[in-house]
Coordinates of C-alpha atoms in Angstrom, one line a residue:
Chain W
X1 CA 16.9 -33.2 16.2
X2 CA 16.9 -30.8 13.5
X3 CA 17.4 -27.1 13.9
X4 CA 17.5 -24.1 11.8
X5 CA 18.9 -20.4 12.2
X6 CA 18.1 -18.2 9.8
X7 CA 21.9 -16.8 8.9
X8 CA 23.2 -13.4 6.9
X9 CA 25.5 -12.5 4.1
X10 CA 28.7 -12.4 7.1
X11 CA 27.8 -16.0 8.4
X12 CA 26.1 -14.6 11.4
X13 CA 22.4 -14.9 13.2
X14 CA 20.2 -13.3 10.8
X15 CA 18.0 -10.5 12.4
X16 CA 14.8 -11.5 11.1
X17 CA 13.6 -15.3 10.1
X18 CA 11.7 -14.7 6.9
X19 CA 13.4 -12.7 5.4
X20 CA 17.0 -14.0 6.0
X21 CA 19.3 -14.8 3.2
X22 CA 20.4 -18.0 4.2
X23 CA 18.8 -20.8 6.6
X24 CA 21.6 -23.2 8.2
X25 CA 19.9 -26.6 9.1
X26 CA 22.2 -28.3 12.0
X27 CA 21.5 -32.4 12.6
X28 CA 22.0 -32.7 16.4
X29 CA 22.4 -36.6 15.6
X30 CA 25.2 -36.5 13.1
X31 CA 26.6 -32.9 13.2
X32 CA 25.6 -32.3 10.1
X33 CA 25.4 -28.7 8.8
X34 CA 24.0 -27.5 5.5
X35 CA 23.3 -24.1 4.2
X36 CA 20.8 -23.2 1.7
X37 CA 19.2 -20.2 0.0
X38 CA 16.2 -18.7 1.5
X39 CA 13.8 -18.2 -1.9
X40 CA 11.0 -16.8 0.3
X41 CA 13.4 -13.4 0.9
X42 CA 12.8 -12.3 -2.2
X43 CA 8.8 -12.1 -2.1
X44 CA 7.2 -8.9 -2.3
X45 CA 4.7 -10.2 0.3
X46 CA 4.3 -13.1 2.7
X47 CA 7.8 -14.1 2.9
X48 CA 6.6 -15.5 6.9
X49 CA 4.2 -17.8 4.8
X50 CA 6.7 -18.7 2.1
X51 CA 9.7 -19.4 4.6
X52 CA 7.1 -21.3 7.2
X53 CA 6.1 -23.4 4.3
X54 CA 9.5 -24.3 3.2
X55 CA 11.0 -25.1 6.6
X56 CA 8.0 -27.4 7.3
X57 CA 8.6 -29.0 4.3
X58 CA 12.1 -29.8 5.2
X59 CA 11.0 -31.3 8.2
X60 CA 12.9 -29.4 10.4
X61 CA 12.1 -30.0 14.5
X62 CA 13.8 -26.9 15.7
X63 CA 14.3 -23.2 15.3
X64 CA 16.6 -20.4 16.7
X65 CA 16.0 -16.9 15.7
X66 CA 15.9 -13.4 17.3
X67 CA 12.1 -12.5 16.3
X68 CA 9.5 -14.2 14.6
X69 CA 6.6 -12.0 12.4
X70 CA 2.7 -13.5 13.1
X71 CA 2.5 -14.6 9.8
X72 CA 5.3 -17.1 9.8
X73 CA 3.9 -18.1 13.6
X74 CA 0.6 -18.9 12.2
X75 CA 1.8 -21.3 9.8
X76 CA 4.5 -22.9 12.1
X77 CA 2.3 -23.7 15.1
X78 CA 0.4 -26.0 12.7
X79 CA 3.4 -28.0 12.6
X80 CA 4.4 -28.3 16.2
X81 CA 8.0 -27.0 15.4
X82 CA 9.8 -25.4 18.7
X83 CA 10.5 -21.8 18.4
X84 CA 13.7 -20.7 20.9
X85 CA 15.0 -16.7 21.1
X86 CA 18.3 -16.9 20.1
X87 CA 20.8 -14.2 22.6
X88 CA 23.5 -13.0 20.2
X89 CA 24.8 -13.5 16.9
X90 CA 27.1 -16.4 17.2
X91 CA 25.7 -19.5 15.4
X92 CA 27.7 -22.2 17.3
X93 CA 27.2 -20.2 21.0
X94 CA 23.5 -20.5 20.2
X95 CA 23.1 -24.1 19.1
X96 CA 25.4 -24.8 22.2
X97 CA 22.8 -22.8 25.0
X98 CA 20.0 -24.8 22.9
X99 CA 21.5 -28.1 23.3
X100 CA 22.2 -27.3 27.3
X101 CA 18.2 -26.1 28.0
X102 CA 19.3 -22.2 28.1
X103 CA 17.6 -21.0 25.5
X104 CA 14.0 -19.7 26.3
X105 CA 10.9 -20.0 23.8
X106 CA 10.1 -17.0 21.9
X107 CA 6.5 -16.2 23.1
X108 CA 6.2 -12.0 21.3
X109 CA 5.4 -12.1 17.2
X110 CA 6.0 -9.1 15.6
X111 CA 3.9 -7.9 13.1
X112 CA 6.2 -7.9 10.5
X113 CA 7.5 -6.0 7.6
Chain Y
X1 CA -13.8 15.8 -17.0
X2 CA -11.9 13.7 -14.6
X3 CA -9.2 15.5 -13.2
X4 CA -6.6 13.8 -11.4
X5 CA -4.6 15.1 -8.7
X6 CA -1.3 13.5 -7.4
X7 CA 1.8 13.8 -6.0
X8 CA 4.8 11.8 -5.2
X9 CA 5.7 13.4 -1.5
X10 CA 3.1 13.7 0.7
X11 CA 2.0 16.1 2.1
X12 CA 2.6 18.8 -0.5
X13 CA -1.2 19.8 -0.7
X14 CA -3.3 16.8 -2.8
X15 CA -6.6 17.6 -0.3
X16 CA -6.1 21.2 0.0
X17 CA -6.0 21.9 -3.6
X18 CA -8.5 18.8 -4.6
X19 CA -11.0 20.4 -1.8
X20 CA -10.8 24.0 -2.7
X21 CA -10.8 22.7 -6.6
X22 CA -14.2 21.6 -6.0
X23 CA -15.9 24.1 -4.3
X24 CA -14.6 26.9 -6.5
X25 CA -16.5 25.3 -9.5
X26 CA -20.3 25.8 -10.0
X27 CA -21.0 22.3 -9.6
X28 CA -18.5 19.7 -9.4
X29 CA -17.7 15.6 -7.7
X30 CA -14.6 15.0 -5.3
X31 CA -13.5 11.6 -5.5
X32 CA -11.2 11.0 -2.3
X33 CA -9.2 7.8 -3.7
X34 CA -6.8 8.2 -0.9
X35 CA -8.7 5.0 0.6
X36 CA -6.0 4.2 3.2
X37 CA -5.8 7.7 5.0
X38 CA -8.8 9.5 3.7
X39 CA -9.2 13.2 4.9
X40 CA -11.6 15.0 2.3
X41 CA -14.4 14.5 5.0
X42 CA -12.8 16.7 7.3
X43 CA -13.1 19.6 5.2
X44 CA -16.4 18.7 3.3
X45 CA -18.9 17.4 5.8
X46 CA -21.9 15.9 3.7
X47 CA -25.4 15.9 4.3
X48 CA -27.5 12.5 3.2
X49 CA -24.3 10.8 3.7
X50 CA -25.2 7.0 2.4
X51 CA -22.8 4.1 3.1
X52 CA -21.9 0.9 1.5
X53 CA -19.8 -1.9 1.9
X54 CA -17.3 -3.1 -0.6
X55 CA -16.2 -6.4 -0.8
X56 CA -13.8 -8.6 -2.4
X57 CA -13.8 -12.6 -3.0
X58 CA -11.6 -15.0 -0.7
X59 CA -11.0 -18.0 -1.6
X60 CA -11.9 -21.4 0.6
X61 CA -11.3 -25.1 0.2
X62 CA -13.7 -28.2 0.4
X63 CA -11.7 -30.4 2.3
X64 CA -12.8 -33.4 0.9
X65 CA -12.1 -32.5 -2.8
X66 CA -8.5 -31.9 -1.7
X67 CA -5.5 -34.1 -2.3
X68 CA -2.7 -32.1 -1.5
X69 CA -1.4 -31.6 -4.9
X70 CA -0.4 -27.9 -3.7
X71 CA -0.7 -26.1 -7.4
X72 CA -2.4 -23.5 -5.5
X73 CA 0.4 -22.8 -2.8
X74 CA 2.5 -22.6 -6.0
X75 CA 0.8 -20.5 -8.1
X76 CA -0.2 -17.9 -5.7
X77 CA 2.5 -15.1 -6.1
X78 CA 1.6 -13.4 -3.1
X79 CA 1.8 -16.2 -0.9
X80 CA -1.5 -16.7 0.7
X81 CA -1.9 -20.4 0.6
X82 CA 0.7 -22.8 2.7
X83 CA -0.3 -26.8 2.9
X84 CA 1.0 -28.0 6.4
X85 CA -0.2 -31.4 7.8
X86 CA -2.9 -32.4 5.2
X87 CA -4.3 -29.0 5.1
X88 CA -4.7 -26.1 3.3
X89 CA -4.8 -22.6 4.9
X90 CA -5.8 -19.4 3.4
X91 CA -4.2 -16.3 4.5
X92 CA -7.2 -13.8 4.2
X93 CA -5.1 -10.6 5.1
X94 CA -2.3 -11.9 2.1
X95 CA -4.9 -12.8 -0.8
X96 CA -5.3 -10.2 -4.0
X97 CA -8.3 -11.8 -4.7
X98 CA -7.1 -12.2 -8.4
X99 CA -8.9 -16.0 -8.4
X100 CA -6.1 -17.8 -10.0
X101 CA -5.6 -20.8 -7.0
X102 CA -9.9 -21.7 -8.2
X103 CA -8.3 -22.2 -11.7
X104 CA -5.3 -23.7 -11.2
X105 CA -6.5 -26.6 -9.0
X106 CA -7.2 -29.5 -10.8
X107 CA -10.3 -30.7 -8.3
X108 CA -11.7 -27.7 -8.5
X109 CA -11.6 -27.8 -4.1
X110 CA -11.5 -24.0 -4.0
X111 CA -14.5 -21.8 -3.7
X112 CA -14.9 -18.1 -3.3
X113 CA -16.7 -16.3 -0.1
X114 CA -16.6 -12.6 0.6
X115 CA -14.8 -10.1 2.5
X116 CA -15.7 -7.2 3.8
X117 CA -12.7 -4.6 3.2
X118 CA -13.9 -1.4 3.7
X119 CA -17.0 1.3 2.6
X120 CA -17.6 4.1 0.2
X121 CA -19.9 6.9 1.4
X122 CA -21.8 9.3 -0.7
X123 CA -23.1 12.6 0.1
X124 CA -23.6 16.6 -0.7
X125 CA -22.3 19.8 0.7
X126 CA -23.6 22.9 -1.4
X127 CA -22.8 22.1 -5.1
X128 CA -20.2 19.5 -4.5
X129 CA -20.7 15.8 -4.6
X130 CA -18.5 13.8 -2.6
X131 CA -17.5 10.1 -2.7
X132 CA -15.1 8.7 -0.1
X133 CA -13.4 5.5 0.2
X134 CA -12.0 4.0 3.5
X135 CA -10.2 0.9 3.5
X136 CA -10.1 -1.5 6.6
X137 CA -6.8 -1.3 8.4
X138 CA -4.7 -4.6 7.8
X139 CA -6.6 -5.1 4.3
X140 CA -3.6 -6.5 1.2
X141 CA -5.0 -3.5 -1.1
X142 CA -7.4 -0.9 -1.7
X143 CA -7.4 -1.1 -5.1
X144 CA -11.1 -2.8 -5.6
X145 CA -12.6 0.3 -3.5
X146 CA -11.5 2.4 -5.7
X147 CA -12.5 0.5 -8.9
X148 CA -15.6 0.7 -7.0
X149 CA -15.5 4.7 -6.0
X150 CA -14.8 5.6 -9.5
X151 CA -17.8 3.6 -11.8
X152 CA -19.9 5.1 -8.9
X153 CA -18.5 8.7 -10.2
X154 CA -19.8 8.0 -13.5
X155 CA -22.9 8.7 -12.2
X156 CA -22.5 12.5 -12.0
X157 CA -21.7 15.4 -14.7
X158 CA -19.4 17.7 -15.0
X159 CA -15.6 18.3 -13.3
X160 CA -14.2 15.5 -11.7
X161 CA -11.6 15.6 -9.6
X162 CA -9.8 12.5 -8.2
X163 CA -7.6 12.9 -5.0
X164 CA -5.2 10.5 -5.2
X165 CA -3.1 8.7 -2.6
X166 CA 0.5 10.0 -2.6
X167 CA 3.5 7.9 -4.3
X168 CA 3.2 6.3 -7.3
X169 CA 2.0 2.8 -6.1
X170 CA -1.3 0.5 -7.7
X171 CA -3.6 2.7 -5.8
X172 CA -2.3 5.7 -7.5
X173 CA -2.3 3.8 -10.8
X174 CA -6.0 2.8 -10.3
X175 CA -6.8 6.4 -9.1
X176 CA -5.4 7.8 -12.5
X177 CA -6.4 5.3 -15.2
X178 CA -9.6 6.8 -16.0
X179 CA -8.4 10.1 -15.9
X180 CA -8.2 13.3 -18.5
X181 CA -5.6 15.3 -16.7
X182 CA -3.3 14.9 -14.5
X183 CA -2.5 17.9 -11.6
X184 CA 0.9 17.2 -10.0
X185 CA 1.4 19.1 -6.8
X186 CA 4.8 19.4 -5.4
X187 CA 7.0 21.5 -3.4
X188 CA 10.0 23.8 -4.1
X189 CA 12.8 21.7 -2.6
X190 CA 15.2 18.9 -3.8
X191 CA 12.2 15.9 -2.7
X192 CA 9.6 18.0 -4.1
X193 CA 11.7 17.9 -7.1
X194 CA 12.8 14.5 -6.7
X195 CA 9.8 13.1 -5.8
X196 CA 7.8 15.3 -9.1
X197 CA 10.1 13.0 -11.3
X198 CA 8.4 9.7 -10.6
X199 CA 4.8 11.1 -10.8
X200 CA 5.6 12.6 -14.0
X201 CA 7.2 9.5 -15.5
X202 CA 4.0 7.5 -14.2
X203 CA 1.8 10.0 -16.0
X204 CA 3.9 9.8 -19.0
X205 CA 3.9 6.0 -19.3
X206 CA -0.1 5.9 -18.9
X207 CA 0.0 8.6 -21.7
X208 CA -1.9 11.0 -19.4
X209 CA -1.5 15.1 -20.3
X210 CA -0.4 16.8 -17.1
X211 CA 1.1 20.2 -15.7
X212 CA 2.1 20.9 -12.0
X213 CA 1.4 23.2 -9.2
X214 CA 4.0 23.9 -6.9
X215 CA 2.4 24.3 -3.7
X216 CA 4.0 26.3 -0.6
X217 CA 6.7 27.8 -2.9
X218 CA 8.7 31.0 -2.7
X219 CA 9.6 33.8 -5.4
X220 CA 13.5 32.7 -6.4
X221 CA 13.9 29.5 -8.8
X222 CA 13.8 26.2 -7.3
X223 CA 14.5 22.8 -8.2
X224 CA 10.8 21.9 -8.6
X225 CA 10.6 24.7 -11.5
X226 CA 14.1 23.8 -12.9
X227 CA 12.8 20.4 -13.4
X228 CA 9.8 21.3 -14.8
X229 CA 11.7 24.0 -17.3
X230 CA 14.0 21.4 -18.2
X231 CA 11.1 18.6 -19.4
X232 CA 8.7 21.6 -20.9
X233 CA 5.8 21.0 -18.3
X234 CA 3.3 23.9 -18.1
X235 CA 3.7 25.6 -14.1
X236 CA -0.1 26.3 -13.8
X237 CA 0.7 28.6 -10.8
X238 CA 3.2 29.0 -8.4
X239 CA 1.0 28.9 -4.7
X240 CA 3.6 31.2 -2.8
X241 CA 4.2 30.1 1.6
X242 CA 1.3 31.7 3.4
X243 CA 1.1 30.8 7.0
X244 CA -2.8 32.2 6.5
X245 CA -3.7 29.4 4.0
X246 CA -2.3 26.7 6.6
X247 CA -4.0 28.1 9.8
X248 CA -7.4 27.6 8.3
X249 CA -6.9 24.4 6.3
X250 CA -5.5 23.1 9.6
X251 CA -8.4 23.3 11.2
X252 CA -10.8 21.6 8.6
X253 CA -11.7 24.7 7.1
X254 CA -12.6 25.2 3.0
X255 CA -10.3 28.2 2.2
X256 CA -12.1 29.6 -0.5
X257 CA -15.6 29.8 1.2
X258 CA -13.5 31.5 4.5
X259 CA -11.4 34.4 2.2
X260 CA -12.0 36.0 -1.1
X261 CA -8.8 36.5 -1.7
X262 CA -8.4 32.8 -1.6
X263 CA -11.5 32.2 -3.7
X264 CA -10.3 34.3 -6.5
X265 CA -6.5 32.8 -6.7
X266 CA -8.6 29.1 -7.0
X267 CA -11.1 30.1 -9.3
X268 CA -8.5 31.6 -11.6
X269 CA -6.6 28.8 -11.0
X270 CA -9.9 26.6 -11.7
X271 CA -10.1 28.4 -15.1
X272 CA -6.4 28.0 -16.4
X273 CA -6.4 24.0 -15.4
X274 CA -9.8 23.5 -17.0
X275 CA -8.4 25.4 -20.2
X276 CA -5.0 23.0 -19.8
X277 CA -6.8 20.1 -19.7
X278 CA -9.1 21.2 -23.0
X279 CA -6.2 21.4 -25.4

């Protein structure tokens, strides 16, 4: 399985998914972790669509985040991608709940900024 | 003469002097601009109010002309297109309408249909004529309605004056391109002041001749006067606090047809702006 948080400048659970600088992409199969550069933060507008587009493209199963805008919703429940609330801001604590069925599915999409 | 009336803060008094502007002239055409919170109708209640739609073109795709090449999704800068699962979606409430994503796709799959985003209304209250624009909540821009509200101005003779939306964003820029003067309104404090800069710099790089009004001011020197000393920007008048001037307005109320008083500081007001704008 792979899953995604969107991370900040400290290393921590970004509080926002588009518009995060960072996206850490973690291979439950091989342990794998790889952070890259979110390029949809710096749109002016539609940064949901931009980073929806992108993390479909990468073929990601997965993603843990605090809050989700309905733009980025829209685009991601074309792709059948799981969306799960993340509770705090530790990355491993949260992959860990995921991986033991503790996590519950974000179901509220904000309307974004 | 299209007189434009702006000001970086809102709230500094845009309507209230646009409105009473107007109906201290003989004969003159209000042009609210201010297309996402529009108020000039609440002081100026037409009669033979007509409406109109405006629209604006959205693109669509024929799905059988479409190969996934994705140089729409690509090209479109405010991200409107995405391609997920052999299909392309349009995001009506992020598309500009600027019809690159028809030009750039090499099938030619995309086609334009239109979207409601809002209405202008037309009308007449004693010698003023007054266009509105209201944009739809949840609409990208309302920059085409008032592309739209200001060829339909051209219609009319005479003093024009545009009330603009606050800030200094594209729906400011729009509201001012067409103008002959600029009026900026601001306020005797440090954000008045502050806030006075950026208008004046937009009006400077548009190469639009301008002088200010500072609205709700007091007697002593304030920042909004230094700054206009200190750039040699003509004060047209100094509108001193008056608690009076805010109990009517705040009730919908025309000042100058409720006060003479009132009528003469605008009309003599009216006369120096007009004489401004002439040099």
């Amino acid at each position: 399985m792979i899953i995604l948080i969107p991370v900040d400048q400290s290393g921590e659970v970004n509080d926002s998914f588009a518009r995060a600088p960072r996206f850490l992409i973690y291979d439950s199969e091989t342990q794998e972790k790889t952070l890259l550069e979110n390029k949809a933060s710096l749109s002016s507008g539609g940064a949901g669509v931009k980073a929806a587009q992108h993390v479909i493209d990468l073929k990601v199963d997965i993603i843990l985040t605090p809050r989700l805008g309905e733009n980025a919703a829209l685009i991601l429940s074309k792709a059948d991608i799981g969306i799960y609330k993340t509770v705090n801001k530790d990355i491993e604590k949260n992959i860990n709940l995921f991986l033991a069925n503790k996590l519950s599915k974000l179901e509220n999409f904000s309307s974004g900024h | 003469m299209k007189i434009a009336i702006l000001s970086g803060k809102g709230g500094t008094g845009k309507t209230f002097l646009a409105v009473n502007l107007a109906a201290s002239a003989k004969y003159s055409t209000i042009i609210d601009c201010d297309v996402e919170e529009p108020n000039v109708h609440l002081f100026l209640k037409t009669e033979n109010t007509s409406t109109k739609n405006v629209s604006v073109k959205i693109p669509y795709v024929l799905e059988q002309l479409c190969d996934g090449q994705r140089k729409c999704v690509d090209f479109c800068r405010y991200n409107a297109l995405a391609y997920i699962d052999n299909q392309l979606i349009v995001m009506d409430n992020l598309c500009h309408s600027c019809g690159g994503c028809l030009l750039v796709c090499p099938n030619k799959a995309l086609k334009e249909k239109n979207k409601v985003i809002g209405e202008i209304s037309s009308g007449k209250i004693k010698q003023i004529n007054v266009l509105s624009g209201f944009l739809k909540p949840g609409e990208a821009t309302g920059v085409p309605i008032i592309k739209e509200l200001l060829d339909d101005s051209n219609a009319f003779e005479g003093l024009k004056f545009i009330d603009c939306p606050p800030g200094s964003s594209c729906s400011v820029i729009e509201s001012i391109k067409s103008a002959d003067f600029c009026l900026l309104v601001t306020e005797p404090t440090i954000l008045g002041a502050f806030n006075l800069k950026t208008i004046y710099e937009l009006t400077k790089l548009f190469n639009k001749p301008c002088a200010v009004v500072i609205n709700k001011s007091e007697k002593k020197t304030n920042p909004a006067q230094l700054f206009c000393r200190q750039n040699k920007i003509t004060i047209l008048e100094n509108i001193l606090f008056d608690r009076t001037m805010n109990d009517i307005s705040s009730i919908g109320k025309v000042l100058v047809w409720e006060n003479k008083r009132y009528l003469k500081l605008f009309t003599n007001l009216l006369n120096n702006l007009v004489l401004e704008a002439r040099k």
